[in-house]
Tab-separated table of C-alpha atoms in Angstrom:
chain	number	residue	atom	x	y	z
A	8	MET	CA	-96.980	44.219	24.552
A	9	LYS	CA	-96.870	48.903	23.714
A	10	LYS	CA	-94.238	50.112	26.118
A	11	ALA	CA	-95.521	53.167	29.079
A	12	MET	CA	-96.361	55.913	28.005
A	13	LEU	CA	-93.256	58.512	28.815
A	14	HIS	CA	-96.049	61.800	27.848
A	15	THR	CA	-93.242	64.015	26.792
A	16	LYS	CA	-96.165	67.715	26.673
A	17	VAL	CA	-94.683	70.047	24.156
A	18	SER	CA	-95.787	73.405	25.058
A	19	VAL	CA	-94.893	76.983	23.760
A	20	ARG	CA	-92.791	79.166	25.828
A	21	LEU	CA	-91.512	82.875	26.247
A	22	ARG	CA	-88.306	84.287	26.608
A	23	LYS	CA	-87.363	87.804	27.693
A	24	SER	CA	-84.908	90.053	24.898
A	25	GLU	CA	-82.520	91.505	26.930
A	26	VAL	CA	-82.045	94.172	24.502
A	27	ARG	CA	-85.212	94.534	22.970
A	28	ASP	CA	-88.774	95.207	24.787
A	29	GLU	CA	-89.901	90.934	22.277
A	30	TRP	CA	-90.343	88.355	23.316
A	31	TYR	CA	-88.472	84.955	21.889
A	32	LEU	CA	-90.737	81.745	20.591
A	33	TYR	CA	-89.655	79.077	21.658
A	34	LEU	CA	-90.626	75.222	22.801
A	35	GLU	CA	-89.860	73.657	24.854
A	36	ALA	CA	-90.121	69.699	25.665
A	37	TYR	CA	-90.695	67.158	28.913
A	38	PRO	CA	-89.988	64.690	29.987
A	39	VAL	CA	-87.490	63.513	27.547
A	40	PHE	CA	-85.747	60.686	27.833
A	41	LYS	CA	-82.428	59.648	26.391
A	42	PRO	CA	-80.314	56.899	25.991
A	43	GLY	CA	-77.492	57.167	28.669
A	44	TYR	CA	-79.537	59.871	30.402
A	45	ASP	CA	-80.789	57.883	33.526
A	46	LYS	CA	-83.053	61.569	34.281
A	47	PRO	CA	-86.141	63.227	31.787
A	48	ARG	CA	-84.336	65.833	30.483
A	49	ARG	CA	-85.640	69.135	28.451
A	50	GLU	CA	-85.096	70.225	24.418
A	51	ARG	CA	-85.594	73.271	23.087
A	52	GLU	CA	-86.450	74.544	20.176
A	53	TYR	CA	-86.360	77.981	18.923
A	54	LEU	CA	-88.344	78.863	16.199
A	55	ASN	CA	-86.554	82.326	15.154
A	56	ARG	CA	-89.636	84.617	15.412
A	57	THR	CA	-91.158	87.529	18.370
A	58	ILE	CA	-93.585	88.579	19.205
A	59	THR	CA	-93.917	92.602	20.820
A	60	THR	CA	-97.018	93.154	22.218
A	61	PRO	CA	-97.964	89.680	24.703
A	62	MET	CA	-100.956	89.578	26.956
A	63	TRP	CA	-99.882	88.775	30.646
A	64	ASP	CA	-102.440	86.955	33.289
A	65	LYS	CA	-102.708	88.364	36.515
A	66	THR	CA	-104.006	85.880	38.819
A	67	ARG	CA	-100.353	82.864	37.590
A	68	PRO	CA	-97.887	84.234	38.508
A	69	ALA	CA	-94.010	83.518	37.171
A	70	ARG	CA	-90.584	84.384	38.369
A	71	LYS	CA	-88.924	87.674	39.603
A	72	ASP	CA	-87.306	89.259	37.041
A	73	GLU	CA	-83.680	90.728	38.248
A	74	TYR	CA	-85.006	93.628	40.034
A	75	GLY	CA	-86.641	92.040	41.658
A	76	ALA	CA	-90.179	92.598	40.041
A	77	GLN	CA	-93.230	89.969	39.821
A	78	THR	CA	-93.952	88.336	35.901
A	79	PHE	CA	-96.698	86.358	35.398
A	80	LYS	CA	-97.550	83.850	32.714
A	81	PRO	CA	-99.157	84.937	29.426
A	82	LYS	CA	-103.105	84.806	28.312
A	83	ARG	CA	-103.942	81.942	26.553
A	84	ASP	CA	-107.558	81.209	24.592
A	85	GLN	CA	-108.996	77.853	24.754
A	86	ASN	CA	-106.584	75.602	22.435
A	87	GLY	CA	-103.247	77.355	24.083
A	88	VAL	CA	-102.923	79.554	21.357
A	89	ILE	CA	-100.753	82.731	23.069
A	90	ILE	CA	-103.052	85.803	22.960
A	91	CYS	CA	-101.529	88.720	21.957
A	92	ARG	CA	-102.738	92.626	20.990
A	93	SER	CA	-101.631	92.961	17.319
A	94	LYS	CA	-102.427	90.608	14.730
A	95	THR	CA	-99.297	89.405	13.257
A	96	ASP	CA	-98.129	88.754	16.509
A	97	ARG	CA	-101.518	86.819	16.949
A	98	GLU	CA	-100.864	84.919	13.645
A	99	THR	CA	-97.045	84.210	14.564
A	100	CYS	CA	-98.704	82.691	17.917
A	101	ILE	CA	-101.284	80.020	15.469
A	102	PHE	CA	-97.678	79.234	13.905
A	103	ALA	CA	-95.362	78.055	16.713
A	104	ASP	CA	-98.527	76.346	17.980
A	105	ASN	CA	-98.784	73.817	14.374
A	106	VAL	CA	-95.450	73.977	15.314
A	107	ARG	CA	-95.814	72.542	18.132
A	108	ASN	CA	-98.651	70.803	17.454
A	109	ILE	CA	-96.371	68.875	14.916
A	110	ARG	CA	-93.970	67.699	17.488
A	111	GLN	CA	-95.847	67.138	20.007
A	112	HIS	CA	-97.089	63.838	17.262
A	113	GLU	CA	-93.635	63.238	16.766
A	114	TYR	CA	-93.074	62.698	20.542
A	115	ASP	CA	-96.661	60.283	20.336
A	116	ASN	CA	-96.094	58.571	18.289
A	117	ALA	CA	-92.133	58.062	19.335
A	118	GLU	CA	-93.710	56.478	22.555
A	119	LEU	CA	-95.890	54.397	20.457
A	120	TYR	CA	-92.968	51.833	19.655
A	121	SER	CA	-93.366	48.763	20.704
A	122	GLU	CA	-90.267	47.214	22.065
A	123	THR	CA	-89.776	45.183	18.592
A	124	ASP	CA	-90.549	48.176	16.793
A	125	GLN	CA	-87.847	49.907	18.606
A	126	ALA	CA	-84.977	46.976	18.366
A	127	MET	CA	-86.060	47.272	14.628
A	128	VAL	CA	-84.600	50.403	13.977
A	129	GLU	CA	-81.900	49.784	16.046
A	130	LYS	CA	-81.324	46.982	14.010
A	131	ARG	CA	-81.424	49.605	11.148
A	132	ALA	CA	-79.094	51.128	12.292
A	133	LYS	CA	-77.019	49.191	13.178
A	134	GLY	CA	-76.927	47.250	9.214
A	135	GLN	CA	-75.274	50.231	8.119
A	136	VAL	CA	-72.463	51.022	10.320
A	137	ASN	CA	-69.017	50.231	8.913
A	138	PHE	CA	-67.684	46.894	9.460
A	139	ILE	CA	-64.092	48.294	8.402
A	140	ASP	CA	-64.209	51.696	10.213
A	141	TYR	CA	-65.973	48.642	12.754
A	142	PHE	CA	-62.825	46.400	12.553
A	143	ALA	CA	-60.187	49.454	13.320
A	144	LYS	CA	-61.471	49.950	16.381
A	145	VAL	CA	-61.859	46.846	17.933
A	146	THR	CA	-58.433	46.468	16.858
A	147	GLU	CA	-57.325	49.711	18.472
A	148	THR	CA	-59.000	48.905	22.181
A	149	ARG	CA	-58.828	44.888	22.412
A	150	HIS	CA	-55.400	44.709	21.114
A	151	ARG	CA	-53.927	48.036	22.869
A	152	LYS	CA	-51.933	45.851	24.972
A	153	SER	CA	-50.693	42.981	22.412
A	154	SER	CA	-47.533	42.462	20.928
A	155	LYS	CA	-46.991	44.265	18.658
A	156	SER	CA	-47.289	40.873	15.611
A	157	ILE	CA	-50.056	40.321	16.792
A	158	ILE	CA	-51.120	44.884	16.591
A	159	VAL	CA	-49.359	44.040	13.155
A	160	ASN	CA	-51.318	41.257	11.721
A	161	TRP	CA	-53.999	43.607	12.602
A	162	GLU	CA	-53.213	45.980	11.024
A	163	ARG	CA	-52.570	44.185	7.415
A	164	VAL	CA	-56.287	41.967	7.611
A	165	HIS	CA	-57.971	46.013	8.854
A	166	GLU	CA	-55.480	47.146	5.108
A	167	LEU	CA	-57.085	44.353	3.560
A	168	LEU	CA	-60.061	44.327	3.564
A	169	LYS	CA	-60.320	48.563	2.122
A	170	ILE	CA	-58.225	47.136	-0.544
A	171	TYR	CA	-60.837	44.542	-1.281
A	172	SER	CA	-64.009	46.722	-0.938
A	173	GLU	CA	-62.017	49.345	-3.243
A	174	GLY	CA	-62.403	51.427	-0.955
A	175	LYS	CA	-66.192	51.780	-0.640
A	176	PRO	CA	-67.840	50.966	3.328
A	177	LEU	CA	-68.923	47.830	4.061
A	178	PRO	CA	-71.835	47.699	5.726
A	179	PHE	CA	-72.413	45.292	8.382
A	180	SER	CA	-76.171	45.359	6.506
A	181	LYS	CA	-74.534	42.850	3.269
A	182	ILE	CA	-71.947	41.092	5.564
A	183	ASP	CA	-73.387	37.279	4.127
A	184	LEU	CA	-71.845	34.141	3.569
A	185	ARG	CA	-70.969	34.979	0.615
A	186	LEU	CA	-69.040	37.390	0.857
A	187	ILE	CA	-67.290	36.107	4.003
A	188	GLU	CA	-66.035	33.102	1.129
A	189	SER	CA	-65.509	35.774	-1.402
A	190	PHE	CA	-62.983	37.479	1.286
A	191	LYS	CA	-61.374	34.554	1.811
A	192	GLU	CA	-60.856	34.064	-1.693
A	193	PHE	CA	-59.420	37.167	-1.904
A	194	ILE	CA	-56.797	36.282	0.863
A	195	LEU	CA	-55.535	33.523	-0.244
A	196	THR	CA	-53.792	36.012	-3.632
A	197	ALA	CA	-53.526	38.193	-1.573
A	198	PRO	CA	-50.236	41.247	-2.371
A	199	GLN	CA	-47.753	40.969	0.212
A	200	GLY	CA	-47.024	45.046	2.406
A	201	GLY	CA	-45.193	46.797	2.680
A	202	ASN	CA	-42.225	46.347	-0.079
A	203	LYS	CA	-42.025	42.496	-0.962
A	204	SER	CA	-44.077	41.241	-4.074
A	205	GLY	CA	-45.765	38.179	-4.685
A	206	ILE	CA	-48.922	36.373	-2.232
A	207	ILE	CA	-48.888	36.425	1.208
A	208	SER	CA	-47.869	32.394	1.556
A	209	GLN	CA	-50.712	30.289	2.794
A	210	ASN	CA	-50.211	30.080	6.673
A	211	THR	CA	-50.245	33.740	6.510
A	212	ALA	CA	-53.633	33.885	4.532
A	213	SER	CA	-54.872	31.379	7.168
A	214	THR	CA	-53.352	33.411	10.527
A	215	TYR	CA	-55.514	37.188	8.666
A	216	PHE	CA	-58.413	34.784	7.791
A	217	SER	CA	-58.653	34.184	11.455
A	218	ILE	CA	-58.452	37.315	12.499
A	219	PHE	CA	-61.613	38.413	9.751
A	220	LYS	CA	-63.911	35.874	12.218
A	221	ALA	CA	-62.486	37.221	14.666
A	222	ALA	CA	-64.087	40.699	14.190
A	223	LEU	CA	-66.856	39.361	12.370
A	224	HIS	CA	-67.441	36.680	15.894
A	225	GLN	CA	-67.035	40.030	18.656
A	226	ALA	CA	-69.747	42.483	15.979
A	227	PHE	CA	-71.695	39.165	16.770
A	228	ILE	CA	-71.311	39.810	20.907
A	229	ASP	CA	-71.648	43.102	20.244
A	230	SER	CA	-75.329	43.324	18.452
A	231	TYR	CA	-74.157	43.965	14.971
A	232	LEU	CA	-74.707	40.440	13.658
A	233	ASP	CA	-77.394	38.769	14.006
A	234	ILE	CA	-75.895	34.802	15.201
A	235	ASP	CA	-72.040	34.269	15.238
A	236	ILE	CA	-71.670	34.070	11.055
A	237	ALA	CA	-68.016	33.499	11.043
A	238	ALA	CA	-68.812	29.867	13.071
A	239	LYS	CA	-70.189	29.132	9.962
A	240	VAL	CA	-67.524	29.444	7.972
A	241	LYS	CA	-64.568	26.573	7.651
A	242	GLY	CA	-60.810	28.877	8.016
A	243	ILE	CA	-58.168	28.119	6.013
A	244	PRO	CA	-55.450	25.273	6.744
A	245	GLY	CA	-52.167	25.740	7.558
A	246	GLU	CA	-49.889	24.555	5.543
A	247	GLU	CA	-47.404	22.302	8.100
A	248	SER	CA	-44.212	23.569	8.061
A	249	ARG	CA	-40.515	22.748	9.476
A	250	ARG	CA	-39.729	23.901	12.432
A	251	GLU	CA	-36.213	23.648	12.972
A	252	HIS	CA	-34.272	23.419	15.221
A	253	LEU	CA	-29.794	22.032	16.766
A	254	THR	CA	-29.724	19.394	18.640
A	255	ILE	CA	-27.512	18.956	21.861
A	256	GLU	CA	-24.041	18.223	19.403
A	257	GLU	CA	-25.118	21.093	18.124
A	258	LEU	CA	-25.441	23.778	20.169
A	259	ASN	CA	-22.188	22.300	21.967
A	260	ILE	CA	-20.172	23.118	19.088
A	261	LEU	CA	-22.581	26.617	18.888
A	262	ALA	CA	-20.482	27.821	21.769
A	263	ALA	CA	-17.508	26.936	21.271
A	264	THR	CA	-17.943	29.048	18.013
A	265	PRO	CA	-16.548	32.458	18.320
A	266	CYS	CA	-19.213	35.447	17.862
A	267	ASP	CA	-18.767	38.745	16.771
A	268	TYR	CA	-21.889	39.722	19.355
A	269	PRO	CA	-20.990	37.575	22.641
A	270	LEU	CA	-23.948	39.567	23.467
A	271	LEU	CA	-26.284	37.539	21.038
A	272	LYS	CA	-24.110	34.436	21.427
A	273	ARG	CA	-24.496	34.801	25.468
A	274	ALA	CA	-28.617	35.501	24.476
A	275	ALA	CA	-29.140	32.262	21.779
A	276	LEU	CA	-27.724	29.888	24.215
A	277	PHE	CA	-29.793	30.659	26.954
A	278	SER	CA	-33.281	30.576	24.871
A	279	ALA	CA	-32.069	27.178	24.240
A	280	LEU	CA	-31.343	26.697	28.035
A	281	THR	CA	-34.875	27.623	29.042
A	282	GLY	CA	-37.479	27.799	26.475
A	283	LEU	CA	-37.771	31.927	26.359
A	284	ARG	CA	-39.005	34.499	23.789
A	285	HIS	CA	-36.989	37.059	21.570
A	286	SER	CA	-39.327	39.483	23.672
A	287	ASP	CA	-39.533	37.776	26.907
A	288	ILE	CA	-35.032	37.237	26.957
A	289	LYS	CA	-34.530	41.145	25.316
A	290	LYS	CA	-37.536	43.016	28.779
A	291	MET	CA	-35.840	40.520	31.094
A	292	THR	CA	-34.859	42.403	33.886
A	293	TRP	CA	-32.385	41.297	37.618
A	294	LYS	CA	-35.735	41.236	39.361
A	295	GLU	CA	-37.097	38.678	37.191
A	296	LEU	CA	-34.178	36.257	37.964
A	297	THR	CA	-34.523	34.423	41.631
A	298	LYS	CA	-32.838	31.718	43.305
A	299	GLU	CA	-34.831	29.727	46.121
A	300	GLY	CA	-32.034	27.497	47.281
A	301	ASP	CA	-30.521	25.099	45.011
A	302	HIS	CA	-32.855	25.939	42.652
A	303	TYR	CA	-32.908	29.378	39.998
A	304	ARG	CA	-36.284	30.281	38.110
A	305	VAL	CA	-37.816	33.209	36.092
A	306	ASN	CA	-40.726	35.050	37.593
A	307	PHE	CA	-42.407	37.224	34.301
A	308	THR	CA	-45.503	38.342	32.365
A	309	GLN	CA	-44.692	37.028	28.623
A	310	LYS	CA	-44.914	39.726	26.817
A	311	LYS	CA	-47.592	37.247	23.684
A	312	THR	CA	-49.798	35.959	25.463
A	313	LYS	CA	-49.766	38.688	29.052
A	314	GLY	CA	-49.215	34.841	30.524
A	315	VAL	CA	-47.973	35.363	34.068
A	316	GLU	CA	-44.999	32.786	34.190
A	317	TYR	CA	-42.713	31.139	36.853
A	318	LYS	CA	-40.259	29.462	35.086
A	319	PRO	CA	-37.867	27.299	36.407
A	320	ILE	CA	-34.349	27.096	34.645
A	321	SER	CA	-31.327	26.025	35.167
A	322	GLU	CA	-27.821	26.520	36.721
A	323	GLN	CA	-25.666	26.763	33.920
A	324	ALA	CA	-28.772	29.311	32.419
A	325	TYR	CA	-28.483	31.711	35.688
A	326	LEU	CA	-24.549	31.905	34.256
A	327	ILE	CA	-25.272	33.564	31.792
A	328	CYS	CA	-26.891	35.877	32.057
A	329	GLY	CA	-23.353	37.654	33.948
A	330	LYS	CA	-22.652	39.453	37.164
A	331	PRO	CA	-26.075	39.995	38.492
A	332	GLY	CA	-26.864	45.065	38.288
A	333	ASP	CA	-29.365	46.637	39.167
A	334	PRO	CA	-32.646	45.266	40.171
A	335	ASP	CA	-34.769	47.275	37.731
A	336	ARG	CA	-31.448	46.973	34.415
A	337	LEU	CA	-31.909	44.891	31.708
A	338	VAL	CA	-30.153	41.413	31.820
A	339	PHE	CA	-29.822	41.751	28.178
A	340	GLU	CA	-28.673	45.460	27.620
A	341	GLY	CA	-28.471	46.149	24.872
A	342	LEU	CA	-29.811	42.702	23.032
A	343	GLN	CA	-31.058	44.509	19.106
A	344	ASP	CA	-34.291	43.470	17.647
A	345	PRO	CA	-35.737	40.809	15.915
A	346	SER	CA	-35.756	41.491	12.878
A	347	TRP	CA	-31.558	43.270	12.733
A	348	ILE	CA	-30.196	40.660	14.704
A	349	ASN	CA	-30.664	37.200	12.396
A	350	ARG	CA	-28.138	38.308	10.305
A	351	PRO	CA	-25.234	38.028	12.509
A	352	VAL	CA	-26.747	34.680	13.617
A	353	LYS	CA	-26.706	33.390	10.574
A	354	GLN	CA	-23.475	33.885	9.940
A	355	TRP	CA	-22.756	32.790	13.261
A	356	VAL	CA	-24.347	29.791	12.552
A	357	GLU	CA	-22.624	29.140	8.975
A	358	ALA	CA	-18.862	29.963	10.738
A	359	SER	CA	-19.826	26.617	12.631
A	360	GLY	CA	-19.914	24.725	9.984
A	361	ILE	CA	-24.093	24.081	10.382
A	362	LYS	CA	-25.900	24.001	6.826
A	363	LYS	CA	-28.939	24.917	8.406
A	364	HIS	CA	-31.231	28.138	8.321
A	365	ILE	CA	-31.661	29.214	12.438
A	366	THR	CA	-32.648	32.128	13.042
A	367	PHE	CA	-32.529	33.493	16.958
A	368	HIS	CA	-36.512	31.887	17.288
A	369	CYS	CA	-34.663	28.046	16.301
A	370	PHE	CA	-33.004	28.266	19.300
A	371	ARG	CA	-36.665	27.807	21.175
A	372	HIS	CA	-37.657	26.068	18.760
A	373	SER	CA	-34.661	23.425	20.466
A	374	PHE	CA	-35.028	23.859	23.330
A	375	ALA	CA	-38.074	22.181	23.426
A	376	THR	CA	-37.331	19.064	20.895
A	377	ASN	CA	-34.658	18.959	23.227
A	378	GLN	CA	-36.467	17.899	25.848
A	379	LEU	CA	-38.713	16.455	24.499
A	380	THR	CA	-35.702	13.405	22.268
A	381	GLU	CA	-34.718	13.951	26.263
A	382	GLY	CA	-38.114	11.984	27.764
A	383	THR	CA	-39.664	15.192	29.070
A	384	ASP	CA	-43.413	15.043	29.141
A	385	ILE	CA	-44.759	17.012	26.511
A	386	TYR	CA	-47.509	18.210	29.060
A	387	THR	CA	-44.368	19.813	31.275
A	388	VAL	CA	-42.394	20.928	28.196
A	389	SER	CA	-45.961	22.434	26.724
A	390	LYS	CA	-46.421	24.988	30.628
A	391	MET	CA	-42.626	25.357	30.009
A	392	LEU	CA	-42.987	27.212	26.557
A	393	GLY	CA	-45.292	29.274	27.982
A	394	HIS	CA	-47.967	27.574	25.358
A	395	THR	CA	-51.953	28.024	26.623
A	396	ASN	CA	-52.703	24.961	24.495
A	397	VAL	CA	-50.470	21.345	24.740
A	398	ARG	CA	-51.827	21.160	20.887
A	399	THR	CA	-49.434	23.568	20.073
A	400	THR	CA	-46.642	21.792	21.785
A	401	GLN	CA	-47.442	18.595	20.009
A	402	ILE	CA	-46.110	20.193	16.805
A	403	TYR	CA	-43.022	18.982	18.296
A	404	THR	CA	-43.934	15.980	19.231
A	405	LYS	CA	-43.253	14.969	14.870
A	406	VAL	CA	-39.261	16.166	14.929
A	407	VAL	CA	-38.946	13.532	17.194
A	408	ASP	CA	-40.674	10.665	15.244
A	409	GLU	CA	-38.788	11.045	13.492
A	410	LYS	CA	-35.282	10.946	15.061
A	411	LYS	CA	-36.934	7.449	16.538
A	412	GLU	CA	-38.065	5.609	13.425
A	413	LYS	CA	-34.499	7.092	12.064
A	414	ALA	CA	-32.708	5.289	15.439
A	415	ALA	CA	-35.230	2.121	14.335
A	416	ASP	CA	-33.631	1.959	11.029
A	417	ALA	CA	-30.193	2.594	12.239
A	418	ILE	CA	-29.355	-1.138	12.797
A	419	LYS	CA	-29.403	-3.247	10.500
A	420	LEU	CA	-28.124	-6.719	10.204
A	421	ASN	CA	-26.393	-9.159	7.859
A	422	LEU	CA	-30.576	-11.159	7.362
A	423	GLN	CA	-29.951	-15.538	6.399
A	424	ASP	CA	-33.005	-16.771	3.774
A	425	ASP	CA	-33.466	-18.873	7.279
A	426	VAL	CA	-34.581	-16.234	9.582
A	427	LEU	CA	-36.380	-14.080	6.177
A	428	LYS	CA	-39.935	-15.158	5.993
C-alpha cells in the first residue's frame, strides 16, 4: 500500500538585495517532512542568479517592506514563470523554472516510495555502516559505567577487530556466518596486548569472542542486522581453570604470619571472611558498615555487577576493619590496586611456608570453598558472593568434591581374603 502524498510544492521565489536594485532567485519547497522533526519544514535553495526587471502584480499584495511601503508578488505567465521586461531576465527565470521542475519531480518520486521501498533504502544505508565504528560506540554507551576490567576487554576486542580487518572498514553488509567463523579462528591465535608476547589463552579467547557476539546481538536489536546471526554460532569453550584457595588451617597460619603491609593483611583476611572482591573492599566506606542488634552487615553496590547487596558479616570481619571513622571515609584507606598488591601477597604467603600460588582474589575463592566445605548450601553461598547465576558458584563444588573423595580414601584397613570377594 502506498503512503499518503505529502503534496510538497516547489516554487521560484524572489528576495530583494539589500545593497542593489536587484532580486535573488531561489527555490522554496513546502511542506518537507524530515526524520527527527515533528512539523513540516521549508527548504530553500539559492540558484546564484539575479534579475533586475521583474514585473509586479498589483492585484496580489505581499508583505510590507522595512519602510512600511506595500510590496506585491511578481507576475507569472500561464506556466508559473516570473515575467520580466528584459530578455536576459526572462531567460534567467526560465532557467530557474527548469531547476524547479527537476526538484518537483524529485519530491514527487520520493513521495511515491512505498514503506517497503523506504525500508530497503534504510537497509542499504545501514549495511554500509562500519561495524568496527559501531562496536566502539556500543563500548562507550553500553559500558560507560562498567568496571575497568569490562571496559578494557571491550576495548581490546575493538583493537583485535581492527587488526583482523587490516585497518579497513568492516561494513555490516559483509557480516555473515563465514566471516564470524573466520574471526573466531583469528581470536584463537590472537596476540596478547601491551608488551606481552605470545597468543592469548583459551579462556581469554572465549571471553573476547563472547563480547564480539554480544555486539552482534546488539546490532540485531538496533536493526543493523536482519537476523540474530550471533545466536547461530557456538562460542569458544573455556578451559576449566583451578581456583586456588586456602583452607581454614592455612588462613590461620597466614593470620599468625607477620606481613610487611598490615593494611594488606587486614584487607585479605577480611576478604576471606566475607567473600568481598578487592574492588568492593577498596571503595567501602564506614557508612556502609552497620550493626543491627547483635549482627553486622555491609550495605553496598557491587562495582562489577552494579547489584545492590545487603551482606551479613561476622563479628571477626567487623573487628578487622578497626576503629570506625567518619561515615564517608574509606575503611581500608590507602589499599593499593591489584596490579601492585599481588607481589606483597606472594611474599607474605611464602613467608608463612604455604606452597600455593595465591593472589588477592584467592581469598574470595577461599571464602566460597570453605563455606561449602563447612556445609553451607550452594544457593546461600551464591547469594553471599553476589553471583547473579548459581552456575557461577558451582565451580567451587568441584574442589569440595575432591576433598570428599580424599576423605573417602583416608581410612584404610588391612583386610583379609575372607572379606574380599
